[in-house]
Tab-separated table of C-alpha atoms in Angstrom:
chain	number	residue	atom	x	y	z
A	30	LEU	CA	-15.696	-40.934	65.074
A	31	ALA	CA	-14.224	-39.483	68.247
A	32	VAL	CA	-15.843	-39.594	71.708
A	33	ILE	CA	-14.982	-37.041	74.377
A	34	TYR	CA	-15.944	-37.832	77.928
A	35	LEU	CA	-16.616	-34.861	80.181
A	36	GLN	CA	-16.877	-34.997	83.947
A	37	LEU	CA	-19.430	-32.560	85.292
A	38	CYS	CA	-18.211	-31.138	88.632
A	39	THR	CA	-19.685	-29.469	91.659
A	40	PRO	CA	-18.637	-25.842	91.822
A	41	GLY	CA	-15.408	-25.355	93.719
A	42	PHE	CA	-13.773	-28.489	92.330
A	43	THR	CA	-11.286	-28.793	89.408
A	44	CYS	CA	-12.613	-30.935	86.593
A	45	ASN	CA	-10.432	-32.790	84.062
A	46	VAL	CA	-11.566	-33.438	80.512
A	47	PHE	CA	-10.539	-36.695	78.920
A	48	ASP	CA	-10.375	-37.012	75.114
A	49	PHE	CA	-10.172	-40.514	73.780
A	50	SER	CA	-9.934	-40.747	70.002
A	51	MET	CA	-11.365	-43.550	67.951
A	52	GLY	CA	-11.892	-46.512	70.187
A	53	ASN	CA	-13.738	-47.726	73.254
A	54	PRO	CA	-11.726	-46.412	76.223
A	55	SER	CA	-12.414	-47.269	79.824
A	56	VAL	CA	-14.637	-44.745	81.519
A	57	PRO	CA	-12.720	-42.928	84.215
A	58	ALA	CA	-14.045	-43.181	87.727
A	59	PRO	CA	-15.760	-40.227	89.270
A	60	GLU	CA	-13.018	-40.143	91.864
A	61	SER	CA	-10.740	-38.756	89.188
A	62	VAL	CA	-12.255	-35.419	90.046
A	63	ARG	CA	-10.693	-33.707	92.970
A	64	ASP	CA	-10.302	-30.284	94.461
A	65	ALA	CA	-7.229	-28.193	94.915
A	66	ASN	CA	-6.486	-29.816	98.228
A	67	GLY	CA	-6.460	-33.258	96.725
A	68	ASN	CA	-9.827	-34.331	98.043
A	69	TYR	CA	-11.665	-36.602	95.626
A	70	TYR	CA	-15.187	-35.899	94.733
A	71	SER	CA	-17.453	-38.824	94.350
A	72	GLY	CA	-20.745	-37.179	93.820
A	73	GLY	CA	-20.404	-36.442	90.145
A	74	THR	CA	-22.520	-37.784	87.333
A	75	LEU	CA	-20.833	-39.221	84.238
A	76	ILE	CA	-22.428	-38.567	80.795
A	77	SER	CA	-21.151	-38.918	77.193
A	78	GLU	CA	-22.160	-37.445	73.769
A	79	PRO	CA	-20.670	-38.559	70.361
A	80	PHE	CA	-19.818	-36.052	67.556
A	81	LYS	CA	-18.013	-36.082	64.089
A	82	LEU	CA	-14.441	-34.900	63.681
A	83	ASP	CA	-13.207	-33.666	60.136
A	84	ASN	CA	-9.795	-32.076	59.824
A	85	THR	CA	-9.046	-33.187	56.190
A	86	ALA	CA	-9.321	-30.593	53.384
A	87	PRO	CA	-11.283	-31.464	50.235
A	88	ARG	CA	-9.511	-32.307	46.993
A	89	ILE	CA	-10.100	-30.349	43.775
A	90	THR	CA	-9.035	-30.864	40.144
A	91	GLY	CA	-9.640	-28.908	36.976
A	92	THR	CA	-9.267	-29.304	33.227
A	93	THR	CA	-9.510	-26.937	30.261
A	94	ASN	CA	-9.901	-27.302	26.498
A	95	SER	CA	-7.161	-24.740	25.975
A	96	SER	CA	-4.113	-26.474	24.509
A	97	ASN	CA	-1.373	-25.981	27.095
A	98	GLY	CA	-2.446	-22.399	27.581
A	99	ALA	CA	-1.935	-21.524	23.905
A	100	TRP	CA	-3.672	-18.551	22.324
A	101	THR	CA	-6.991	-19.252	20.648
A	102	ASN	CA	-9.732	-17.320	18.896
A	103	SER	CA	-12.397	-19.719	20.221
A	104	ASN	CA	-14.186	-19.990	23.564
A	105	VAL	CA	-12.317	-21.690	26.416
A	106	THR	CA	-14.133	-23.989	28.857
A	107	ILE	CA	-12.835	-25.123	32.266
A	108	THR	CA	-14.288	-28.037	34.205
A	109	VAL	CA	-13.702	-28.216	37.980
A	110	SER	CA	-14.465	-31.232	40.212
A	111	SER	CA	-14.032	-31.392	44.002
A	112	THR	CA	-14.382	-34.272	46.502
A	113	ASP	CA	-14.303	-34.550	50.271
A	114	THR	CA	-13.925	-37.613	52.525
A	115	GLY	CA	-15.531	-35.967	55.527
A	116	GLY	CA	-18.667	-33.932	55.708
A	117	GLY	CA	-18.759	-33.154	51.966
A	118	VAL	CA	-18.001	-30.159	49.784
A	119	LYS	CA	-19.765	-27.018	50.852
A	120	GLN	CA	-18.445	-24.453	48.318
A	121	THR	CA	-16.421	-24.556	45.131
A	122	TYR	CA	-14.596	-21.375	44.149
A	123	TYR	CA	-13.033	-20.275	40.861
A	124	GLY	CA	-11.298	-17.073	39.870
A	125	TYR	CA	-8.737	-15.818	37.452
A	126	SER	CA	-5.834	-13.455	37.680
A	127	SER	CA	-2.249	-13.180	36.559
A	128	THR	CA	-0.894	-15.047	39.621
A	129	LYS	CA	-2.338	-17.032	42.518
A	130	SER	CA	-1.053	-14.492	45.011
A	131	SER	CA	-3.082	-11.739	43.372
A	132	ILE	CA	-6.353	-13.613	43.922
A	133	THR	CA	-8.341	-11.876	46.649
A	134	LYS	CA	-11.649	-12.730	48.257
A	135	LYS	CA	-13.506	-10.408	45.954
A	136	ASP	CA	-12.065	-12.156	42.912
A	137	TRP	CA	-13.621	-15.521	43.761
A	138	THR	CA	-16.889	-16.789	42.352
A	139	SER	CA	-18.493	-19.511	44.474
A	140	THR	CA	-21.050	-22.240	43.928
A	141	THR	CA	-22.467	-24.958	46.154
A	142	SER	CA	-21.925	-27.580	43.489
A	143	ASN	CA	-18.861	-29.763	43.639
A	144	THR	CA	-18.688	-29.655	39.809
A	145	VAL	CA	-18.309	-26.403	37.928
A	146	THR	CA	-18.178	-25.796	34.188
A	147	LYS	CA	-17.294	-22.271	33.083
A	148	THR	CA	-16.952	-21.031	29.510
A	149	PHE	CA	-14.960	-17.874	28.774
A	150	THR	CA	-15.888	-15.935	25.641
A	151	ASN	CA	-14.313	-12.522	26.053
A	152	GLU	CA	-10.781	-11.597	25.087
A	153	MET	CA	-8.482	-12.179	28.024
A	154	GLU	CA	-5.125	-13.473	29.163
A	155	LYS	CA	-5.576	-14.897	32.644
A	156	THR	CA	-4.690	-17.927	34.760
A	157	VAL	CA	-7.724	-19.746	36.171
A	158	HIS	CA	-7.508	-20.866	39.836
A	159	VAL	CA	-9.914	-23.060	41.813
A	160	MET	CA	-10.433	-23.924	45.506
A	161	ALA	CA	-12.913	-26.018	47.492
A	162	GLU	CA	-14.249	-25.728	51.036
A	163	ASP	CA	-15.935	-28.555	52.993
A	164	ALA	CA	-18.683	-28.450	55.615
A	165	ALA	CA	-16.152	-28.367	58.443
A	166	GLY	CA	-14.547	-25.241	56.991
A	167	ASN	CA	-11.439	-26.953	55.664
A	168	LYS	CA	-10.174	-25.359	52.447
A	169	SER	CA	-8.129	-26.935	49.715
A	170	ASP	CA	-5.016	-25.378	48.297
A	171	VAL	CA	-5.520	-22.912	45.468
A	172	VAL	CA	-4.991	-24.934	42.300
A	173	SER	CA	-4.143	-23.523	38.890
A	174	VAL	CA	-6.295	-25.077	36.173
A	175	GLY	CA	-4.472	-23.419	33.298
A	176	ASP	CA	-4.119	-20.269	31.260
A	177	VAL	CA	-7.027	-18.806	29.341
A	178	LYS	CA	-5.767	-16.809	26.357
A	179	ILE	CA	-8.508	-15.636	24.033
A	180	ASP	CA	-7.952	-13.235	21.138
A	181	THR	CA	-10.850	-12.850	18.697
A	182	SER	CA	-9.720	-9.616	17.028
A	183	GLU	CA	-8.276	-9.722	13.534
A	184	PRO	CA	-4.898	-8.018	13.233
A	185	THR	CA	-4.865	-5.028	10.916
A	186	CYS	CA	-2.373	-3.731	8.393
A	187	THR	CA	-1.753	-1.040	5.798
A	188	VAL	CA	0.380	-1.050	2.657
A	189	VAL	CA	1.576	2.412	1.614
A	190	PRO	CA	3.787	3.395	-1.360
A	191	THR	CA	6.075	6.423	-1.072
A	192	GLY	CA	8.379	8.173	-3.518
A	193	THR	CA	8.362	11.084	-5.959
A	194	LYS	CA	4.781	11.615	-7.018
A	195	GLY	CA	4.140	12.172	-10.699
A	196	THR	CA	0.875	12.895	-12.486
A	197	ASN	CA	-2.131	10.720	-13.274
A	198	ASN	CA	-1.433	8.498	-10.234
A	199	TRP	CA	2.064	7.613	-11.439
A	200	TRP	CA	5.295	7.653	-9.463
A	201	LYS	CA	8.319	9.257	-11.139
A	202	SER	CA	10.760	7.448	-8.867
A	203	ASN	CA	11.010	3.898	-7.608
A	204	ALA	CA	8.281	3.465	-5.007
A	205	THR	CA	9.072	2.174	-1.523
A	206	ILE	CA	6.273	-0.153	-0.387
A	207	THR	CA	5.862	-0.282	3.399
A	208	LEU	CA	3.737	-2.724	5.419
A	209	THR	CA	2.505	-1.529	8.831
A	210	THR	CA	0.899	-4.069	11.181
A	211	THR	CA	-1.151	-3.795	14.373
A	212	ASP	CA	-2.535	-6.422	16.778
A	213	THR	CA	-5.155	-5.315	19.289
A	214	GLY	CA	-6.299	-8.676	20.663
A	215	GLY	CA	-3.220	-9.261	22.794
A	216	SER	CA	-1.736	-12.394	21.270
A	217	THR	CA	0.753	-10.462	19.062
A	218	LEU	CA	1.689	-11.432	15.516
A	219	SER	CA	2.989	-14.822	14.540
A	220	GLY	CA	3.724	-13.958	10.915
A	221	TYR	CA	3.292	-11.527	8.032
A	222	ASN	CA	4.191	-11.074	4.391
A	223	LEU	CA	4.398	-8.283	1.835
A	224	THR	CA	4.027	-9.600	-1.696
A	225	THR	CA	2.355	-9.094	-5.082
A	226	SER	CA	0.777	-12.539	-4.821
A	227	THR	CA	-2.954	-12.855	-4.182
A	228	THR	CA	-2.339	-16.049	-2.208
A	229	PRO	CA	-2.047	-15.364	1.554
A	230	SER	CA	1.249	-16.289	3.171
A	231	TYR	CA	2.896	-15.360	6.449
A	232	ASN	CA	6.572	-16.172	5.995
A	233	GLY	CA	7.847	-12.714	5.158
A	234	SER	CA	11.087	-11.335	6.508
A	235	SER	CA	10.835	-7.663	5.534
A	236	LYS	CA	8.102	-5.054	5.781
A	237	THR	CA	9.525	-2.919	2.955
A	238	GLN	CA	9.902	-3.631	-0.759
A	239	THR	CA	10.903	-1.559	-3.818
A	240	GLN	CA	8.712	-1.222	-6.882
A	241	THR	CA	10.503	-0.346	-10.128
A	242	ASN	CA	8.996	0.578	-13.500
A	243	THR	CA	5.596	-1.010	-13.953
A	244	THR	CA	2.362	-0.160	-15.676
A	245	GLY	CA	0.515	-1.464	-12.637
A	246	ALA	CA	1.287	-3.680	-9.645
A	247	THR	CA	-0.729	-4.313	-6.482
A	248	TRP	CA	1.074	-5.134	-3.245
A	249	TYR	CA	-0.708	-7.246	-0.644
A	250	GLY	CA	-0.088	-7.378	3.079
A	251	TYR	CA	-0.960	-10.517	5.033
A	252	VAL	CA	-0.863	-10.696	8.859
A	253	LYS	CA	-1.616	-13.497	11.295
A	254	ASP	CA	-1.636	-13.454	15.105
A	255	LYS	CA	-0.839	-16.248	17.564
A	256	ALA	CA	-4.529	-16.973	18.065
A	257	GLY	CA	-4.965	-17.744	14.366
A	258	ASN	CA	-6.764	-14.552	13.385
A	259	VAL	CA	-5.706	-13.174	9.992
A	260	GLY	CA	-5.897	-9.822	8.234
A	261	THR	CA	-5.332	-8.584	4.697
A	262	CYS	CA	-4.615	-5.187	3.157
A	263	ASN	CA	-3.320	-3.881	-0.155
A	264	SER	CA	-1.717	-0.833	-1.709
A	265	GLY	CA	-4.058	-0.417	-4.620
A	266	VAL	CA	-2.493	-0.243	-8.064
A	267	VAL	CA	1.039	1.194	-8.014
A	268	LYS	CA	2.316	2.602	-11.327
A	269	VAL	CA	5.967	3.583	-11.689
A	270	ASP	CA	7.717	5.277	-14.634
A	271	THR	CA	11.145	6.678	-13.880
A	272	ALA	CA	12.342	7.017	-17.511
A	273	PRO	CA	11.833	10.268	-19.430
A	274	PRO	CA	10.437	9.941	-22.953
A	275	THR	CA	12.619	10.435	-26.027
A	276	CYS	CA	12.189	12.865	-28.904
A	277	SER	CA	13.815	14.145	-32.082
A	278	VAL	CA	12.880	16.685	-34.758
A	279	SER	CA	13.353	15.439	-38.320
A	280	LEU	CA	13.377	17.486	-41.541
A	281	SER	CA	12.521	16.363	-45.052
A	282	GLY	CA	12.747	18.449	-48.226
A	283	THR	CA	14.908	19.143	-51.281
A	284	LYS	CA	18.409	20.014	-50.186
A	285	ASN	CA	20.645	22.291	-52.257
A	286	GLY	CA	23.985	22.302	-50.579
A	287	SER	CA	23.671	23.925	-47.178
A	288	TYR	CA	20.028	24.959	-47.510
A	289	TYR	CA	16.682	23.578	-48.488
A	290	ALA	CA	15.373	24.633	-51.886
A	291	SER	CA	11.845	23.422	-51.179
A	292	LYS	CA	9.376	23.651	-48.378
A	293	VAL	CA	10.485	21.478	-45.465
A	294	THR	CA	8.306	18.979	-43.591
A	295	VAL	CA	9.156	19.269	-39.900
A	296	LYS	CA	8.188	16.244	-37.807
A	297	LEU	CA	8.374	15.571	-34.076
A	298	ASN	CA	9.306	11.976	-33.329
A	299	ARG	CA	8.372	10.926	-29.787
A	300	ASN	CA	8.486	7.724	-27.795
A	301	ASP	CA	7.984	6.587	-24.214
A	302	THR	CA	10.168	3.878	-22.691
A	303	GLY	CA	8.999	3.888	-19.065
A	304	GLY	CA	5.530	2.506	-19.620
A	305	SER	CA	3.244	5.451	-18.924
A	306	ASN	CA	3.023	6.465	-22.618
A	307	VAL	CA	3.352	9.938	-24.095
A	308	GLY	CA	0.845	12.303	-22.581
A	309	SER	CA	1.599	15.755	-24.028
A	310	TYR	CA	3.789	17.068	-26.831
A	311	GLY	CA	4.393	20.167	-28.875
A	312	LEU	CA	6.311	21.439	-31.920
A	313	THR	CA	7.138	25.125	-32.112
A	314	THR	CA	9.803	27.673	-33.040
A	315	SER	CA	9.707	28.969	-29.453
A	316	SER	CA	12.412	28.003	-26.999
A	317	SER	CA	9.815	28.073	-24.208
A	318	THR	CA	8.185	24.766	-23.316
A	319	THR	CA	4.945	24.445	-25.248
A	320	TYR	CA	2.547	21.512	-25.476
A	321	ASN	CA	0.364	22.357	-28.469
A	322	SER	CA	-0.296	18.792	-29.682
A	323	THR	CA	1.454	19.584	-33.001
A	324	ALA	CA	3.485	16.678	-34.308
A	325	SER	CA	4.119	17.818	-37.895
A	326	THR	CA	4.209	21.066	-39.833
A	327	THR	CA	5.625	22.653	-43.004
A	328	GLN	CA	8.361	25.264	-43.024
A	329	GLY	CA	8.314	27.733	-45.909
A	330	ASP	CA	10.906	30.281	-46.923
A	331	ALA	CA	13.459	30.969	-44.159
A	332	LYS	CA	16.433	32.757	-45.684
A	333	ASN	CA	17.852	33.732	-42.290
A	334	GLY	CA	17.467	30.309	-40.755
A	335	VAL	CA	14.944	28.821	-38.352
A	336	THR	CA	15.000	26.280	-35.471
A	337	TRP	CA	12.101	24.040	-34.484
A	338	TYR	CA	11.774	22.764	-30.892
A	339	GLY	CA	10.038	19.629	-29.730
A	340	TYR	CA	8.658	19.102	-26.209
A	341	VAL	CA	7.401	15.776	-24.867
A	342	LYS	CA	5.910	14.799	-21.499
A	343	ASP	CA	4.803	11.298	-20.528
A	344	SER	CA	1.748	10.499	-18.428
A	345	ALA	CA	3.895	10.220	-15.305
A	346	GLY	CA	5.155	13.772	-15.746
A	347	ASN	CA	8.677	13.009	-17.023
A	348	THR	CA	9.759	15.536	-19.686
A	349	VAL	CA	12.277	15.883	-22.496
A	350	SER	CA	13.010	18.458	-25.197
A	351	CYS	CA	14.772	18.332	-28.548
A	352	ASN	CA	15.318	20.585	-31.550
A	353	SER	CA	16.077	20.499	-35.244
A	354	GLY	CA	19.053	22.791	-35.154
A	355	SER	CA	19.039	25.889	-37.336
A	356	PHE	CA	18.341	25.352	-41.032
A	357	VAL	CA	17.800	27.649	-44.048
A	358	VAL	CA	15.031	27.398	-46.630
A	359	LYS	CA	15.391	29.232	-49.957
A	360	LEU	CA	12.342	28.504	-52.039
A	361	ARG	CA	12.474	28.587	-55.858
A	362	THR	CA	10.594	31.586	-57.164
A	363	VAL	CA	10.938	30.779	-60.847
A	364	PRO	CA	7.944	28.854	-62.180
A	365	GLU	CA	8.451	25.499	-63.781
A	366	PHE	CA	7.575	25.634	-67.478
A	367	THR	CA	8.125	24.215	-70.894
A	368	TYR	CA	8.997	26.245	-74.009
A	369	SER	CA	9.222	24.917	-77.516
A	370	GLY	CA	11.757	27.527	-78.580
A	371	SER	CA	15.004	28.908	-77.138
A	372	TYR	CA	15.058	30.961	-73.900
A	373	GLN	CA	17.104	32.239	-71.015
A	374	ILE	CA	16.233	32.836	-67.342
A	375	VAL	CA	17.864	35.969	-65.981
A	376	ASP	CA	17.743	38.163	-62.880
A	377	ASP	CA	16.939	41.874	-62.709
A	378	ASN	CA	20.399	42.601	-64.044
A	379	ASP	CA	19.931	40.270	-66.998
A	380	ASN	CA	22.397	37.758	-65.591
A	381	VAL	CA	21.569	34.182	-66.428
A	382	ILE	CA	20.473	32.281	-63.268
A	383	ASP	CA	19.864	28.688	-62.166
A	384	PRO	CA	16.116	28.492	-61.615
A	385	ASN	CA	16.464	25.646	-59.090
A	386	SER	CA	18.553	27.668	-56.674
A	387	HIS	CA	17.427	31.201	-57.434
A	388	ASN	CA	15.399	32.922	-54.732
A	389	GLY	CA	14.415	36.377	-55.874
A	390	ASN	CA	13.153	38.308	-58.893
A	391	TRP	CA	13.507	36.632	-62.293
A	392	LYS	CA	12.751	37.118	-65.986
A	393	ILE	CA	12.400	34.706	-68.869
A	394	ARG	CA	14.024	35.906	-72.080
A	395	PHE	CA	12.554	34.226	-75.135
A	396	LEU	CA	15.184	33.892	-77.844
A	397	SER	CA	12.962	32.385	-80.511
A	398	SER	CA	9.337	31.772	-81.235
A	399	GLY	CA	7.620	28.990	-79.428
A	400	THR	CA	4.835	27.839	-77.106
A	401	PHE	CA	5.221	28.708	-73.431
A	402	THR	CA	3.443	26.455	-70.847
A	403	ILE	CA	3.681	26.940	-67.063
A	404	THR	CA	3.534	23.665	-65.096
A	405	ASN	CA	4.178	24.972	-61.539
A	406	LEU	CA	3.937	28.586	-60.439
A	407	HIS	CA	6.096	28.222	-57.283
A	408	GLY	CA	6.655	31.738	-56.001
A	409	ALA	CA	4.611	33.338	-58.794
A	410	ALA	CA	1.283	32.093	-57.535
A	411	ASN	CA	-0.125	35.637	-57.543
A	412	GLY	CA	0.386	35.966	-61.275
A	413	ILE	CA	3.152	37.008	-63.686
A	414	ASP	CA	3.582	39.637	-66.386
A	415	VAL	CA	3.740	38.117	-69.860
A	416	PHE	CA	5.669	40.080	-72.456
A	417	LEU	CA	7.022	39.625	-75.968
A	418	VAL	CA	10.515	39.884	-77.322
A	419	GLY	CA	10.831	41.890	-80.535
A	420	GLY	CA	7.064	42.039	-80.734
A	421	GLY	CA	6.676	45.342	-82.626
A	422	GLY	CA	6.778	48.803	-81.279
A	423	ASN	CA	10.410	49.714	-80.929
A	424	GLY	CA	11.415	46.229	-82.009
A	425	GLY	CA	13.830	44.294	-79.839
A	426	GLN	CA	13.094	46.235	-76.711
A	427	THR	CA	11.268	44.764	-73.766
A	428	TYR	CA	8.678	46.634	-71.837
A	429	ALA	CA	8.309	44.864	-68.537
A	430	GLY	CA	5.376	45.949	-66.435
A	431	GLN	CA	3.632	47.711	-69.303
A	432	ALA	CA	0.853	45.304	-69.936
A	433	GLY	CA	-1.453	46.347	-72.747
A	434	ARG	CA	1.205	48.442	-74.583
A	435	HIS	CA	3.306	47.410	-77.534
A	436	GLY	CA	1.814	43.898	-77.632
A	437	TYR	CA	2.137	43.236	-73.890
A	438	SER	CA	-0.502	41.210	-72.038
A	439	SER	CA	-0.972	40.382	-68.374
A	440	ALA	CA	-1.910	37.054	-66.835
């Protein structure tokens, strides 16, 4: 408590004001008032009035549930408390900005309470400042309570394979798997991983991986930000087959030296080694790629030679071709038969021939009586002329092609 004693003066006189702080000073005599000429004035009246003096600013403190200003995905609450030893706290202010110097009057929010609790829920990265003002107008220093860093947004990611695209959702080359990450909440990423594991982890060191041959693999991306928010993405099933299929054309039949003496079974052998399996194939005598789904066929007479081509494509679109090479087929035209007597097989010029290798016209010359039985017609499936040897008529002469004359018959 301070008491100021004022001397009230008659106009024309100089009055002195005496300020005695905290105590019980002696009251000055009225003669202490004098004019400019030094004449004392003794007609004054002495009065006194007490009042309160407060020149001490209030004190303010603040706490927050944010751990040392770390990022969080939860709400952040600050608690502010102010005290004053004089006339009491009149206003408590709080505001937030990047620095104390950037706080302006319009940024402050005030309350008449000396205790303030404020909860922040929105995403932000600010420093909270507080200040108190007492009834005498004294203001405390601006105090920083702490940083409020809230990020509630999950980070996002994509996993994308690239390479040479095949067919049926296959890749014909090794696929490069790329993880792309994005954080929109402000805290930035604290970790990520790109893996085929379904268990989340965030200790990855590379955002690209290479996928080799597989019938199906799924790549997962895991991202985590500094506030603890997590995100997941995946590539979908990635199928890779970089290996072309294999093929060969095989022949089976009765070989007679350099040619086949029987019909030949032509077979396309095909296999896939990359994992996508054989999708299309074809077997043809054309040198143009053909997928006709033929895997086996029979080759008949081919005196001038023939080549069979095989074409194979796997489900990923890898292709291969193969061929049999040129081969000759000379089919036996002489029927297979049994005869109980003696005989010869001759050509048109009556030269004896080997029925197993002969491919052309033929005749059977019966040299003695007997029973003739055909067991396989071969090239004579459309019928043969049957004739007799020495069977009357001109005796000893043969009459080929004259069925019905001189004992001939046709069958």
